[in-house]
Each structure stands twice: as C-alpha cells, then as structure tokens.
Short mmCIF file of C-alpha atoms and ligand atoms in Angstrom, two decimals:
data_model
loop_
_atom_site.label_atom_id
_atom_site.label_comp_id
_atom_site.label_asym_id
_atom_site.label_seq_id
_atom_site.Cartn_x
_atom_site.Cartn_y
_atom_site.Cartn_z
CA MET R 1 30.11 132.59 -33.55
CA THR R 2 29.09 134.40 -29.87
CA MET R 3 25.79 134.31 -28.65
CA THR R 4 25.40 138.20 -29.36
CA GLU R 5 26.36 137.88 -32.99
CA GLN R 6 23.87 134.97 -33.42
CA LYS R 7 21.24 136.50 -32.01
CA ASN R 8 21.53 139.18 -34.14
CA LEU R 9 21.65 136.88 -37.31
CA LEU R 10 19.02 138.37 -39.28
CA GLY R 11 19.48 141.82 -38.02
CA ALA R 12 22.25 142.87 -39.81
CA PRO R 13 23.00 142.20 -43.69
CA PRO R 14 24.92 138.79 -44.12
CA ALA R 15 28.48 138.94 -45.76
CA ARG R 16 27.03 135.93 -47.70
CA PRO R 17 23.33 134.24 -48.11
CA LEU R 18 22.36 132.08 -45.14
CA ILE R 19 21.33 129.00 -45.56
CA ALA R 20 18.08 127.59 -43.44
CA PRO R 21 17.12 123.94 -43.86
CA SER R 22 13.45 123.19 -42.87
CA ILE R 23 13.12 120.82 -40.78
CA LEU R 24 9.59 119.81 -42.30
CA SER R 25 12.01 117.62 -44.34
CA ALA R 26 14.24 115.92 -41.82
CA ASP R 27 13.47 112.40 -40.77
CA PHE R 28 11.36 113.20 -37.52
CA GLY R 29 12.47 109.46 -35.86
CA ARG R 30 16.07 110.99 -35.84
CA LEU R 31 15.75 114.61 -35.82
CA VAL R 32 18.46 115.64 -33.58
CA GLU R 33 21.04 113.65 -35.80
CA ASP R 34 19.92 115.18 -38.83
CA CYS R 35 19.62 118.48 -37.72
CA ARG R 36 23.16 118.11 -36.37
CA ASP R 37 24.06 116.86 -39.90
CA VAL R 38 23.07 119.57 -41.85
CA LEU R 39 24.67 121.78 -39.75
CA ASP R 40 27.84 120.41 -39.67
CA ALA R 41 27.47 120.74 -43.26
CA GLY R 42 27.32 124.20 -43.05
CA ALA R 43 23.59 125.34 -42.56
CA ASP R 44 23.72 128.89 -40.77
CA LEU R 45 20.33 128.01 -38.79
CA LEU R 46 16.98 126.04 -38.83
CA HIS R 47 13.81 126.85 -40.29
CA VAL R 48 11.04 125.60 -38.23
CA ASP R 49 7.61 125.12 -39.99
CA VAL R 50 4.62 125.53 -38.04
CA MET R 51 1.13 124.33 -39.60
CA ASP R 52 -2.32 124.36 -37.83
CA GLY R 53 -4.27 122.32 -40.52
CA HIS R 54 -6.66 125.82 -41.01
CA PHE R 55 -4.40 128.34 -42.68
CA VAL R 56 -2.60 125.28 -44.57
CA PRO R 57 -4.10 121.88 -45.09
CA ASN R 58 -1.20 120.16 -43.04
CA LEU R 59 -0.16 119.63 -39.82
CA SER R 60 3.48 120.20 -38.69
CA MET R 61 5.03 120.79 -35.21
CA GLY R 62 4.40 122.92 -32.05
CA PRO R 63 6.56 124.71 -29.38
CA ALA R 64 7.43 121.13 -27.80
CA VAL R 65 9.86 120.62 -30.99
CA CYS R 66 11.23 123.79 -30.88
CA GLY R 67 12.21 123.12 -27.34
CA SER R 68 13.90 119.97 -27.94
CA LEU R 69 15.92 121.55 -30.31
CA ARG R 70 16.53 124.49 -28.31
CA ARG R 71 17.86 121.80 -25.72
CA HIS R 72 19.80 119.85 -27.89
CA PHE R 73 21.20 123.06 -29.86
CA PRO R 74 21.73 125.78 -27.18
CA GLU R 75 23.63 128.37 -29.61
CA VAL R 76 21.66 127.57 -33.07
CA TYR R 77 19.42 130.21 -34.44
CA LEU R 78 15.72 129.04 -34.63
CA ASP R 79 13.65 130.68 -37.10
CA VAL R 80 10.07 129.54 -36.53
CA HIS R 81 7.44 130.13 -39.84
CA LEU R 82 4.01 130.15 -38.35
CA MET R 83 1.75 128.92 -40.75
CA VAL R 84 -1.43 129.26 -38.50
CA GLU R 85 -4.67 131.09 -38.57
CA ASP R 86 -3.96 132.78 -35.25
CA PRO R 87 -0.39 133.65 -34.89
CA GLY R 88 -0.73 135.54 -31.64
CA MET R 89 -1.92 132.69 -29.88
CA PHE R 90 1.97 131.32 -30.42
CA LEU R 91 4.38 134.01 -29.94
CA GLU R 92 4.98 133.63 -26.31
CA PRO R 93 4.89 129.65 -26.45
CA PHE R 94 7.40 129.47 -29.28
CA VAL R 95 9.85 132.52 -27.47
CA LYS R 96 9.54 130.39 -24.18
CA ALA R 97 10.69 127.57 -26.07
CA GLY R 98 13.56 129.13 -27.97
CA ALA R 99 12.51 130.75 -30.88
CA ASP R 100 15.03 133.57 -32.30
CA HIS R 101 12.89 134.72 -34.91
CA ILE R 102 9.11 134.61 -36.11
CA SER R 103 7.77 135.15 -39.11
CA PHE R 104 3.67 135.11 -39.50
CA HIS R 105 1.51 136.04 -42.46
CA VAL R 106 0.17 139.33 -43.38
CA GLU R 107 -3.07 137.15 -44.92
CA VAL R 108 -4.05 136.87 -41.22
CA VAL R 109 -3.21 139.47 -39.04
CA ASP R 110 -4.99 143.12 -39.00
CA ASP R 111 -2.33 144.81 -37.43
CA PRO R 112 1.04 143.65 -38.60
CA ILE R 113 3.38 146.40 -36.72
CA GLY R 114 1.53 145.52 -33.28
CA MET R 115 2.35 142.04 -33.26
CA ALA R 116 5.95 142.84 -34.80
CA GLU R 117 6.41 145.04 -31.62
CA ARG R 118 4.96 141.75 -29.62
CA ILE R 119 7.87 139.87 -30.82
CA ARG R 120 10.50 142.44 -29.93
CA GLU R 121 8.91 142.87 -26.62
CA LEU R 122 8.98 139.19 -25.97
CA GLY R 123 12.79 138.98 -27.34
CA ALA R 124 12.81 137.60 -30.69
CA SER R 125 13.28 139.19 -34.01
CA PRO R 126 9.92 139.29 -36.21
CA GLY R 127 9.43 138.83 -39.79
CA LEU R 128 6.30 139.31 -42.14
CA ALA R 129 5.52 136.56 -44.79
CA LEU R 130 3.18 136.88 -47.72
CA ASN R 131 1.99 133.95 -49.94
CA PRO R 132 2.79 133.65 -53.74
CA GLU R 133 -0.61 134.98 -54.42
CA THR R 134 -0.30 137.95 -52.10
CA PRO R 135 0.42 141.38 -53.69
CA VAL R 136 3.74 142.89 -52.54
CA ASP R 137 1.88 146.05 -51.82
CA ALA R 138 0.03 144.19 -48.73
CA VAL R 139 3.63 144.06 -46.73
CA LEU R 140 5.21 147.24 -47.90
CA PRO R 141 3.59 149.69 -45.67
CA HIS R 142 4.79 147.63 -42.81
CA LEU R 143 7.69 146.31 -43.35
CA GLU R 144 10.17 148.82 -41.56
CA SER R 145 8.82 147.28 -38.52
CA PHE R 146 10.46 143.99 -39.47
CA ASP R 147 13.87 142.14 -39.59
CA LEU R 148 12.58 139.99 -42.55
CA ALA R 149 10.15 139.65 -45.41
CA LEU R 150 9.68 135.83 -46.15
CA VAL R 151 8.48 135.87 -49.70
CA MET R 152 6.73 132.14 -50.29
CA SER R 153 8.18 130.83 -53.28
CA VAL R 154 5.45 128.23 -53.20
CA HIS R 155 2.10 127.72 -51.96
CA PRO R 156 2.51 126.93 -48.03
CA GLY R 157 1.63 123.35 -46.79
CA TYR R 158 4.32 121.20 -48.05
CA SER R 159 7.65 120.55 -48.75
CA GLY R 160 8.98 119.00 -52.20
CA GLN R 161 6.88 121.78 -54.64
CA ALA R 162 8.08 123.62 -57.43
CA PHE R 163 9.66 127.31 -57.33
CA ILE R 164 7.00 129.76 -58.36
CA PRO R 165 9.26 132.39 -60.76
CA GLU R 166 6.85 134.95 -60.58
CA VAL R 167 7.40 135.71 -56.77
CA LEU R 168 10.91 137.07 -58.05
CA ASP R 169 9.26 140.49 -58.75
CA LYS R 170 7.96 140.95 -55.29
CA VAL R 171 11.71 140.20 -53.79
CA ARG R 172 13.15 142.93 -56.23
CA VAL R 173 10.81 145.49 -55.28
CA ILE R 174 11.10 144.84 -51.28
CA ARG R 175 14.88 144.94 -52.21
CA GLU R 176 15.14 148.08 -53.99
CA ARG R 177 12.66 149.94 -51.68
CA PHE R 178 14.65 148.93 -48.29
CA GLY R 179 18.18 147.99 -49.41
CA ASP R 180 20.20 146.33 -47.14
CA ALA R 181 17.85 147.15 -43.83
CA ILE R 182 15.87 144.09 -44.55
CA ARG R 183 16.82 140.39 -44.82
CA ILE R 184 14.47 138.63 -47.67
CA GLU R 185 13.97 135.20 -47.19
CA ALA R 186 13.01 132.67 -49.83
CA ASP R 187 10.99 129.50 -48.68
CA GLY R 188 9.98 126.73 -51.01
CA GLY R 189 11.37 125.25 -53.92
CA VAL R 190 14.80 126.66 -53.39
CA SER R 191 17.92 123.89 -55.03
CA PRO R 192 20.78 124.27 -56.28
CA GLU R 193 19.03 124.88 -59.62
CA THR R 194 16.83 127.89 -58.41
CA ALA R 195 19.13 129.51 -56.04
CA PRO R 196 21.47 131.65 -58.58
CA ILE R 197 17.81 133.51 -59.60
CA CYS R 198 16.68 133.82 -55.97
CA ARG R 199 20.21 135.34 -55.12
CA ASP R 200 20.14 137.67 -58.17
CA ALA R 201 16.89 138.74 -56.99
CA GLY R 202 17.73 139.88 -53.88
CA TYR R 203 16.75 136.93 -51.21
CA ASP R 204 19.40 136.86 -48.63
CA VAL R 205 18.12 133.70 -46.50
CA LEU R 206 17.52 130.77 -48.32
CA VAL R 207 15.35 128.23 -46.74
CA SER R 208 15.46 124.49 -48.27
CA GLY R 209 13.80 121.77 -47.37
CA SER R 210 13.84 118.54 -49.54
CA SER R 211 16.90 119.63 -51.66
CA VAL R 212 19.11 119.63 -48.50
CA PHE R 213 17.68 117.04 -46.15
CA GLY R 214 17.27 114.76 -49.41
CA SER R 215 20.68 115.60 -50.67
CA SER R 216 23.40 112.50 -50.80
CA ASP R 217 25.80 115.33 -50.44
CA ARG R 218 24.38 117.83 -47.97
CA ALA R 219 27.64 119.98 -47.74
CA GLY R 220 27.79 120.19 -51.22
CA ASP R 221 24.47 121.36 -51.79
CA ILE R 222 24.28 123.69 -49.26
CA GLU R 223 27.47 125.21 -50.64
CA ALA R 224 25.89 125.29 -54.24
CA ILE R 225 22.67 126.95 -52.63
CA ARG R 226 24.80 129.51 -50.94
CA GLY R 227 26.58 130.29 -54.26
CA ARG R 228 30.10 132.03 -54.41
CA GLY R 229 31.10 135.46 -53.29
C1 DX5 Q 1 6.22 125.28 -47.01
C2 DX5 Q 1 7.47 125.04 -45.96
C3 DX5 Q 1 8.72 125.27 -46.38
C4 DX5 Q 1 9.22 124.18 -46.84
C5 DX5 Q 1 10.21 124.11 -48.10
O1 DX5 Q 1 4.80 125.31 -46.87
O2 DX5 Q 1 7.08 126.46 -45.45
O3 DX5 Q 1 9.95 125.58 -45.41
O4 DX5 Q 1 9.25 123.28 -46.03
O5 DX5 Q 1 10.55 122.90 -48.65
P1 DX5 Q 1 11.02 122.61 -49.75
O6 DX5 Q 1 12.40 123.32 -49.95
O7 DX5 Q 1 11.06 121.24 -50.15
O8 DX5 Q 1 10.22 123.18 -50.81
ZN1 ZN Q 2 9.06 127.85 -44.25
#
C-alpha cells in the first residue's frame, strides 16, 4: 500500500469492510508486539481510544502512545477516537503525534463543522461520533463535512460490552442519506457473531477490541468479522 492510498484510507469506499482493532484491548506491556500481530493477521488500521475520565468514566491513553505507535509503525493508519469533554484541546497534539484520523463526539461540541475544518487544516481526516442514546438527527446536518460517522454500538468507556442492535437503525439512515460518500464505523461489541448484522446495516469500518485481541486465532477472527465478498 502506498502512503497516498493509506492516507486516504477512510476517504473512499473500501472494496471490503475495513477492520480496525482497538488497542484498548491490547496488552499494554507488549503493545508494539500485539499491534504487529493483529496487523500481520490482516487488520487494516489501528483504532486508538482516548478517554479523559470525564466524558467517560475511564482513563486510557494520550498523544505519547500515539507517537510511539507512529514511530514503530510509520505506515499504519492511526484512527484516533476522542472520548473527551474538550476535543479541541487534543487535535494538534494527536496530529503532531501521527494521527491520520480523529473522531470526536457530537455530544460535546457546539460547532462540529468548524472542528472538522480544523482537523482537515491540520492534515488529518475528521470523524463525528455519537453515543447509542443520541438521535441520528444530531449528526445528519453536519456529516457532509466529515469522512466518517462513528455510530457507537456500546456506551463508550470500556471494552468487552455487549453490542446494542438498536443503533443499526441510525446506520441505515446515514447510509441511505449519504450513500458511498461516507464511511460508517461500528465501535463496541463487534465480533464474528455480530459483524454480519453490522455489515448488512451499512457499517464499512469495524472496530473490534476484545474479540480480536482476545482471540486465539486472530487472522481467522479478522476474516470472519470482515465477511466474504
Ligand atoms: C469503547 C471503545 C471501543 C472499545 C471496543 O468505549 O470506544 O473502541 O474498545 O471494544 P470491544 O470490541 O471489546 O467492545
Ligand atoms: Zn473507540
């Protein structure tokens, strides 16, 4: 994959669903080895979950971890998911640390389109996230300015929660409205069992934490989540 193709990873409809392991479920004591292993097993990009202990009741990682990943994996697409109350504070530090894509939550931002423009000016791709209880109408007026809609399929904060199927209605509405012009990312509870309904509803980027990192057959698990065709 060339650098240009890689930088545009979320900018064009993928031929097949992209698989994005969430490093939140990696063994932090051997993060690089664990990430290399899932990439060798077929993952397309890495999903970096950032939590501030305010927007969600958990803490995870900051730009330094993103910077380490960038140094160890110069060509891997890094998809940063900001679960923080003040995402504007973290755009520049994460892009400087090597983020290719940054998603932030609609629930905490007054001017999502302005924030998307800032992300593009910094040289990254913008994504707009919404929680399971947030109506799709909260994002529809803004999505034209984004490369990706992150439709949370669990309540954000922790890996290993059960998939919430009710969110699929929002995915269908976004896919119907925007067609191939936008990527739609599933995040939470995605496994070989839940992936088929995700793909059918229109998700085309599938984040998976505990299922992929916890698997004894990561390559098989990734291919099962991706599905055939
Ligand atoms: C949830 C995070 C997810 C999570 C996914 O707050 O945004 O990325 O790590 O983990 P699983 O796949 O285990 O639900
Ligand atoms: Zn996430």
